[in-house]
XYZ file of C-alpha atoms in Angstrom:
504
model
C 78.708 33.201 -58.203
C 80.640 36.107 -59.481
C 79.065 39.313 -59.964
C 80.912 41.809 -62.263
C 80.026 45.455 -62.274
C 77.641 45.244 -65.297
C 75.638 42.304 -63.665
C 73.676 44.327 -60.921
C 70.322 42.646 -61.625
C 68.443 40.409 -59.265
C 67.430 38.193 -62.310
C 71.002 37.953 -63.737
C 71.443 34.502 -65.030
C 74.401 33.737 -62.783
C 72.167 34.284 -59.752
C 69.274 31.953 -61.227
C 68.957 28.499 -59.494
C 71.095 29.569 -56.635
C 71.203 27.709 -53.466
C 70.935 30.342 -50.746
C 72.375 27.839 -47.935
C 75.526 26.542 -49.949
C 76.284 29.063 -52.664
C 78.462 32.167 -52.205
C 78.009 35.489 -54.277
C 81.143 37.203 -54.852
C 81.922 40.931 -55.719
C 85.528 42.031 -56.408
C 86.803 45.558 -56.957
C 90.293 45.001 -58.099
C 92.945 47.437 -59.026
C 93.465 46.098 -62.476
C 89.844 46.629 -63.500
C 89.714 50.078 -62.077
C 93.081 50.989 -63.897
C 92.687 49.403 -67.419
C 92.396 52.946 -68.520
C 92.084 56.454 -66.997
C 88.647 56.108 -65.818
C 86.653 59.070 -65.188
C 86.206 59.502 -61.399
C 82.465 59.568 -61.663
C 82.357 56.451 -63.439
C 84.405 54.584 -60.839
C 82.074 56.184 -58.014
C 78.941 54.958 -60.012
C 80.021 51.368 -60.535
C 81.604 50.825 -56.849
C 78.549 52.434 -55.136
C 76.078 50.470 -57.312
C 78.049 47.274 -56.604
C 78.022 47.826 -52.963
C 74.239 48.670 -52.935
C 73.455 45.525 -54.754
C 75.682 43.357 -52.615
C 73.596 44.891 -49.399
C 70.324 44.041 -51.121
C 71.471 40.545 -51.579
C 72.540 40.291 -48.101
C 69.259 41.516 -46.830
C 67.497 38.848 -48.813
C 69.516 36.119 -46.716
C 72.074 35.375 -49.457
C 75.898 34.739 -48.496
C 77.745 37.665 -49.833
C 81.541 38.160 -49.716
C 82.458 41.788 -51.000
C 86.066 42.532 -51.558
C 86.637 46.258 -51.763
C 89.426 48.324 -53.674
C 90.952 49.101 -50.327
C 91.935 45.275 -49.995
C 94.266 45.706 -52.833
C 93.539 42.679 -55.013
C 95.324 43.125 -58.139
C 92.955 41.019 -60.633
C 90.008 39.271 -60.895
C 91.940 35.770 -61.088
C 94.229 36.744 -58.081
C 91.082 37.637 -56.189
C 89.307 34.556 -57.215
C 91.865 32.290 -56.263
C 92.411 33.732 -52.885
C 88.700 33.145 -52.246
C 88.806 29.654 -53.654
C 91.650 28.883 -51.241
C 89.352 29.924 -48.310
C 86.032 28.470 -49.434
C 85.665 25.112 -50.766
C 83.823 25.437 -54.339
C 83.195 23.191 -56.960
C 82.890 25.814 -59.768
C 82.482 29.552 -60.382
C 79.335 30.684 -62.326
C 79.379 33.940 -64.130
C 77.177 35.823 -66.714
C 78.860 36.801 -69.952
C 81.240 39.673 -69.019
C 81.388 43.085 -70.442
C 84.760 42.544 -71.874
C 86.415 39.800 -73.902
C 89.590 40.504 -72.045
C 87.735 39.673 -68.885
C 86.277 36.407 -70.264
C 89.917 35.201 -71.317
C 91.126 36.080 -67.877
C 88.379 34.091 -66.134
C 89.024 31.098 -68.581
C 92.379 30.662 -67.013
C 90.960 29.669 -63.498
C 92.027 25.986 -62.804
C 88.415 25.558 -61.226
C 85.607 24.915 -63.703
C 84.019 27.949 -64.996
C 80.475 28.062 -66.055
C 79.638 31.081 -68.502
C 75.996 31.791 -68.732
C 74.379 33.772 -71.528
C 73.046 37.391 -70.482
C 69.438 36.929 -71.030
C 68.750 40.620 -70.169
C 69.447 41.176 -73.827
C 66.703 40.294 -76.495
C 69.176 38.069 -78.519
C 71.936 35.590 -77.712
C 75.355 35.396 -79.260
C 74.209 32.333 -81.279
C 71.293 33.872 -82.509
C 73.028 36.832 -83.710
C 75.634 34.559 -85.338
C 72.836 32.590 -87.033
C 71.283 35.749 -88.481
C 74.788 36.908 -89.678
C 75.794 33.652 -91.219
C 76.122 33.941 -95.269
C 75.508 37.625 -95.265
C 78.103 39.796 -96.966
C 76.824 42.959 -94.966
C 75.319 42.889 -91.672
C 72.948 45.995 -91.863
C 71.602 47.148 -88.580
C 68.305 48.050 -90.124
C 67.681 44.527 -91.264
C 68.349 43.219 -87.968
C 66.283 45.823 -86.308
C 63.273 44.567 -88.518
C 63.840 41.027 -87.480
C 63.846 42.036 -83.706
C 60.678 44.047 -84.000
C 59.047 40.989 -85.583
C 60.381 38.852 -82.910
C 59.265 41.147 -79.858
C 56.251 42.637 -81.341
C 57.405 45.994 -80.364
C 55.640 48.700 -82.140
C 54.090 46.070 -84.519
C 50.392 45.773 -85.437
C 48.236 42.693 -85.327
C 49.258 41.883 -89.022
C 52.755 41.821 -87.862
C 53.576 45.099 -89.896
C 55.208 48.121 -88.294
C 52.836 50.428 -86.782
C 52.090 53.644 -88.859
C 53.357 51.816 -91.909
C 56.986 52.460 -91.298
C 59.881 50.903 -89.721
C 62.137 53.819 -89.287
C 61.315 57.641 -88.283
C 65.033 58.814 -88.570
C 64.256 61.585 -90.978
C 61.772 63.113 -88.374
C 64.749 62.801 -85.786
C 67.291 65.439 -87.230
C 65.849 68.755 -86.189
C 67.891 71.558 -84.676
C 66.698 72.814 -81.366
C 64.719 76.064 -81.347
C 65.740 79.033 -79.288
C 62.555 78.805 -77.424
C 62.860 75.348 -76.354
C 63.121 74.433 -72.681
C 64.486 71.367 -71.579
C 63.705 68.977 -68.599
C 66.605 67.954 -66.232
C 67.339 64.156 -65.555
C 66.126 63.001 -62.302
C 69.007 63.657 -59.690
C 69.672 61.683 -56.453
C 71.546 62.816 -53.539
C 74.498 60.528 -52.420
C 73.742 58.439 -49.404
C 76.152 57.199 -46.841
C 77.585 54.419 -48.938
C 77.886 56.640 -52.041
C 79.668 59.484 -49.839
C 82.220 56.916 -48.672
C 83.048 55.858 -52.320
C 83.283 59.380 -53.428
C 86.084 59.913 -50.639
C 87.842 56.511 -51.462
C 88.020 57.390 -55.234
C 89.241 60.935 -54.535
C 91.876 59.207 -52.294
C 93.059 56.461 -54.359
C 92.595 57.780 -57.887
C 93.793 61.569 -57.458
C 95.058 61.832 -60.940
C 92.202 60.289 -62.804
C 90.128 62.270 -65.166
C 86.950 64.239 -64.525
C 84.936 66.160 -61.742
C 84.025 63.823 -59.123
C 81.121 66.112 -57.758
C 78.328 66.876 -58.001
C 77.563 63.215 -58.274
C 73.898 62.684 -58.813
C 73.439 59.262 -60.618
C 71.066 56.780 -59.206
C 72.965 53.646 -57.782
C 70.193 51.335 -57.154
C 67.323 49.748 -59.201
C 64.818 51.517 -57.309
C 66.105 54.976 -58.177
C 67.042 53.996 -61.701
C 63.420 52.920 -62.278
C 62.444 56.427 -60.856
C 64.849 58.228 -63.574
C 63.333 56.100 -66.227
C 59.857 56.963 -65.168
C 60.729 60.711 -64.984
C 62.278 60.552 -68.543
C 59.035 58.678 -70.033
C 56.913 61.541 -68.652
C 59.056 64.698 -68.928
C 61.302 64.199 -71.971
C 60.433 61.263 -74.110
C 57.537 62.978 -75.965
C 60.059 65.505 -77.278
C 63.074 63.346 -77.671
C 62.543 62.099 -81.241
C 62.727 65.326 -83.310
C 65.572 66.750 -81.353
C 67.751 63.757 -80.569
C 70.495 65.087 -83.086
C 70.535 68.566 -81.793
C 73.345 70.191 -79.742
C 73.073 73.294 -77.698
C 75.556 75.434 -76.012
C 75.486 75.000 -72.139
C 72.761 72.377 -72.446
C 74.193 69.050 -71.527
C 71.039 66.712 -71.813
C 68.308 68.355 -73.875
C 65.427 65.712 -74.226
C 67.972 62.658 -73.896
C 67.398 59.927 -71.185
C 70.809 59.664 -69.613
C 69.882 56.032 -69.012
C 72.293 54.185 -70.805
C 74.645 53.614 -67.923
C 71.906 52.090 -65.919
C 70.896 49.771 -68.619
C 74.465 48.642 -69.138
C 75.115 48.141 -65.503
C 71.846 46.229 -65.053
C 69.960 48.780 -62.942
C 67.358 48.996 -65.709
C 66.024 46.110 -67.741
C 66.102 46.639 -71.550
C 62.913 44.621 -72.240
C 61.033 46.254 -69.472
C 62.006 49.805 -70.727
C 61.027 48.990 -74.380
C 57.657 47.466 -73.336
C 56.868 50.621 -71.195
C 57.848 52.845 -74.191
C 55.631 50.733 -76.545
C 52.863 51.062 -73.993
C 53.126 54.648 -73.715
C 52.946 55.040 -77.643
C 49.826 52.777 -77.709
C 48.275 54.998 -75.089
C 48.963 58.099 -77.114
C 51.253 59.578 -74.465
C 54.440 59.556 -76.866
C 54.547 60.236 -80.640
C 55.732 57.498 -83.049
C 59.006 59.654 -84.075
C 59.959 59.488 -80.135
C 59.088 55.835 -79.429
C 60.295 54.321 -82.568
C 63.660 56.476 -82.188
C 64.018 55.476 -78.463
C 63.426 51.668 -79.192
C 65.648 51.595 -82.153
C 68.698 52.583 -79.994
C 68.089 49.746 -77.592
C 66.234 46.986 -79.698
C 68.334 47.671 -82.774
C 71.649 49.465 -82.318
C 72.390 48.224 -78.635
C 71.532 44.560 -79.713
C 73.407 44.755 -83.038
C 76.742 46.227 -81.604
C 76.683 43.619 -78.788
C 76.164 40.770 -81.775
C 79.018 42.164 -83.869
C 81.523 42.514 -80.769
C 81.193 38.829 -79.805
C 80.957 37.677 -83.376
C 84.436 39.516 -84.192
C 86.434 39.574 -81.257
C 89.348 39.339 -80.509
C 90.703 40.273 -83.873
C 88.148 43.007 -84.335
C 90.080 45.374 -81.683
C 93.291 45.698 -83.740
C 91.747 46.742 -86.905
C 93.082 50.084 -88.638
C 91.564 50.420 -92.213
C 93.095 53.872 -92.814
C 96.394 53.236 -91.100
C 95.931 55.974 -88.732
C 98.691 56.551 -86.450
C 98.527 60.097 -84.768
C 98.321 60.439 -80.984
C 95.176 61.661 -79.446
C 95.467 65.385 -78.845
C 95.970 66.413 -75.143
C 93.040 68.574 -75.199
C 90.840 65.715 -75.184
C 91.679 65.562 -71.493
C 91.514 69.123 -70.568
C 88.904 70.570 -72.973
C 91.419 73.600 -73.694
C 90.821 74.193 -77.381
C 89.464 77.253 -79.094
C 87.290 74.936 -81.339
C 84.124 75.766 -79.527
C 81.992 72.455 -80.451
C 85.077 70.457 -79.296
C 85.502 72.663 -76.083
C 81.808 72.180 -75.225
C 81.829 68.473 -75.712
C 84.893 67.822 -73.989
C 84.131 70.191 -71.029
C 80.608 68.466 -70.659
C 82.365 64.854 -70.728
C 84.910 66.083 -67.966
C 81.923 67.446 -65.903
C 79.305 64.823 -66.323
C 81.006 61.658 -67.613
C 78.473 62.030 -70.230
C 77.734 63.430 -73.812
C 75.127 62.382 -76.057
C 75.517 60.268 -79.269
C 75.884 63.135 -81.784
C 78.478 64.985 -79.610
C 80.568 61.681 -79.559
C 80.019 60.726 -83.286
C 79.893 63.999 -85.044
C 82.172 66.214 -82.904
C 84.674 64.317 -80.855
C 84.770 61.287 -83.037
C 84.678 63.163 -86.241
C 87.559 65.109 -85.372
C 89.606 62.094 -84.469
C 88.730 60.451 -87.695
C 89.734 63.669 -89.886
C 92.971 63.986 -88.183
C 93.741 60.279 -88.162
C 93.974 59.275 -84.566
C 95.271 55.864 -83.893
C 91.924 53.778 -83.315
C 93.223 52.115 -80.143
C 93.849 55.471 -78.511
C 90.441 57.185 -79.318
C 88.774 53.765 -78.226
C 90.484 53.760 -74.933
C 89.513 57.369 -74.382
C 85.980 56.752 -74.883
C 86.001 53.639 -72.797
C 87.689 55.735 -69.974
C 85.531 58.956 -69.970
C 81.938 57.790 -70.430
C 79.954 56.192 -67.599
C 77.996 54.063 -69.926
C 81.045 52.686 -71.857
C 81.787 49.015 -71.622
C 84.011 47.268 -73.986
C 81.200 45.274 -75.822
C 79.400 48.663 -76.584
C 82.033 51.113 -77.000
C 84.443 49.322 -79.242
C 81.989 48.678 -82.083
C 80.571 52.207 -81.640
C 83.948 53.832 -81.808
C 86.128 51.700 -84.000
C 83.420 50.490 -86.376
C 81.096 53.405 -86.675
C 82.909 56.464 -85.679
C 86.318 55.695 -87.068
C 85.465 53.365 -89.826
C 88.543 51.323 -88.725
C 86.696 48.128 -89.716
C 86.568 49.508 -93.360
C 82.935 49.472 -93.548
C 81.869 46.145 -91.758
C 79.669 47.985 -89.323
C 78.854 51.428 -90.924
C 78.096 51.983 -94.807
C 80.158 55.149 -94.924
C 82.569 57.106 -92.617
C 80.865 59.606 -90.450
C 83.020 62.349 -91.557
C 81.678 65.913 -91.893
C 82.580 69.458 -92.391
C 81.858 72.227 -89.695
C 78.570 72.944 -91.878
C 76.861 69.798 -90.160
C 77.932 70.935 -86.615
C 76.602 74.586 -87.451
C 73.312 73.086 -88.818
C 72.625 71.066 -85.694
C 74.081 73.347 -83.056
C 74.713 76.862 -81.969
C 78.173 75.990 -81.054
C 79.641 78.116 -84.053
C 78.285 81.454 -82.824
C 80.809 81.260 -79.873
C 83.922 80.195 -82.017
C 87.093 81.943 -82.731
C 86.800 80.166 -86.178
C 84.429 80.993 -88.877
C 82.296 78.195 -90.234
C 81.435 80.236 -93.277
C 85.094 80.268 -94.219
C 86.955 77.295 -95.822
C 90.403 78.490 -96.210
C 92.909 80.335 -94.029
C 93.938 80.505 -90.374
C 90.506 81.689 -89.363
C 88.608 79.071 -91.215
C 86.794 76.369 -89.264
C 89.437 73.426 -89.192
C 86.484 70.878 -89.769
C 85.898 72.330 -93.172
C 89.517 71.844 -94.769
C 90.234 68.795 -92.740
C 87.151 67.051 -94.081
C 88.223 67.549 -97.690
C 91.810 66.534 -96.699
C 90.664 63.310 -95.312
C 88.739 62.385 -98.370
C 91.882 63.295 -100.555
C 94.186 61.222 -98.307
C 91.972 58.286 -98.251
C 90.507 58.413 -101.912
C 91.737 54.816 -103.046
C 90.010 53.225 -100.099
C 86.767 55.287 -100.463
C 86.275 56.223 -103.979
C 84.176 53.099 -104.637
C 81.751 53.709 -101.700
C 78.461 54.504 -103.389
C 77.350 56.765 -100.501
C 80.335 59.140 -101.215
C 79.960 59.075 -104.932
C 78.573 62.488 -105.076
C 81.043 63.868 -102.514
C 84.110 62.695 -104.755
C 82.217 64.263 -107.818
C 82.433 67.568 -105.868
C 85.925 66.996 -105.078
C 86.761 66.224 -108.803
C 85.368 69.727 -109.492
C 87.857 71.496 -107.476
C 90.628 73.138 -109.302
C 94.256 72.493 -108.459
C 94.851 75.558 -106.590
C 91.940 74.789 -104.089
C 93.312 71.361 -103.518
C 96.649 72.867 -102.746
C 95.103 75.286 -100.324
C 93.295 72.494 -98.569
C 96.496 70.378 -98.259
C 98.482 73.640 -96.997
C 95.845 74.507 -94.370
C 95.519 70.848 -93.117
C 99.249 70.459 -93.100
C 99.655 73.638 -91.060
C 96.888 72.849 -88.560
C 98.120 69.293 -87.800
C 101.766 70.528 -87.631
C 100.379 73.049 -84.828
C 98.691 70.132 -83.342
C 101.716 67.789 -83.033
C 103.620 70.565 -81.491
C 101.173 70.812 -78.427
C 102.077 68.916 -75.211
C 100.846 65.151 -75.661
C 100.766 64.729 -71.842
C 98.462 67.129 -69.925
C-alpha cells in the first residue's frame, strides 16, 4: 500500500480493506520527487514531517510500515519500489490516484500489477466529471458548482434551491480592506522532535533551495490541522467573504484560512470542512457571503480544476495559446524589484511559502501574463514555491486561469489588469517608486502600459472575446501617438528586464 505525500488520511482509499497482518504500508521520500522543481524549503519540511508523523500513527495502530527516508538516497519512486519488491513478496501495489500525471505514468511502468484507486476524499470522481463535461462546448465552473451544490445539499434549502435565493455571492466578496481592520493570525504550532529533525535534514541536503526555512509553524498532523480549521472557523471565516480579494502591506493572511495545504495533503477532509461551514451558516455564526465564498472555493473551484486536469492531461501541460516565450524574471526568486506589489507578494512567498489567490492571480500571475512568460516556466515556479501546490491543482490554475495558455478552455477571459486594479484592492501603490496614476513614461506604473501592450500584441486572438469588447472599444479610441507611446514604454521596460541577470 503505497502512500504518497498527498495521501495522509487514515480513510484514504489505498488503506481501505487493508490486511493488518499481511499488507505492508510503504512511504518513500525520493530524491527525484524532492527535486522535480526548486521546492521551497518549507514545503519540503511540511511534506516530509507530515508523512513521518502519519507513518508513526499507523505504526501505533499496529500496521506494518516501511519508511524510506531521503537520507537513504532512493532516486525515484519506481527504483525505491523495485528495491522493496525484491525484499518483500508482494502480489501487487495498491495506490490512491497520485497528485501528478507524471507520477501515475511512472508507477504504471512497474512490472508488478498496479491497482490505482479513485481518491474518494473528493466530492466527484474523474468519471463523474467526464460525464458532466461530455458534449459541452464550454465547461463553466459555475454550472459545475450548481450541480455539486444540488448533489451535496450544501447551502441548499428543502426545495433544493440555494439558500437566500442566490448561488453566488462573489459580488459581495470584493471589498478593499479598511484601515481600521484588525486581522486574526492563523493558528501556529511549535515544531516537535520529528519536525526539528526534518528541518535540519532539509537545511543540510537542500542548501540552495528557495525560501526561508524558519520560523516553521505549520500543522503536520491531522489533529493539529483540525485545530487550525476550528480556529479559522471561529476567528476569521465570519469576515472572510467581503475581504477575500483584498491585499494589505505587510499583512500576509488577512482573513484567509491558510488551510489549502492541509486539504491537499490529506490532513483535512474537504467534505468535513464544507459540512462544518454549512452548519456554522445555518447556526447563524457565519454570514452567507463568507460561507458561500469559502465553500465555492472547495466544492466548486477545487473540484473543477481537478476534473479539468485529469480530463485534459497529458497534452494540457504544453499549451501556449499566446506563443509566450520570455524567461521568468530572476526577481521571482529574490523579491528584489522596485514594483512594490510584486515585492510584497514575492517576499511573502519567500518567507511563508504562501500568498493568497489574488496575490497569485492579479499580481505575480498578471505580471507574467503581461510580459509573456513561457507558461511552463511560471507553472514550475508556482509548483515550487507554494506549500499547497500539487500538479493537479497548480497546473490548471496557472496555465488555464492565470496565463490563459489554453485559449479559454478554463477561463472566459484573460485575467490581465492594469495597476488600477491593484491600487483599488490594496495599499501597495502608496509605497511604490512608480506612480499608478501615470500611464506613460519611466515613472508610470509598468502594469499600466504593459496591460495595453498585451491587448495590442494579442488582438487577433482576443478581439472576438465578448468580455473584452468594451476594452477593445476603448483601445480603438486611442490616437496613434498614444499607441506608439504604449509600445515604446513597454519595449523599454522589457529590454531593461531582459538585461537583468537570469540566474540569481
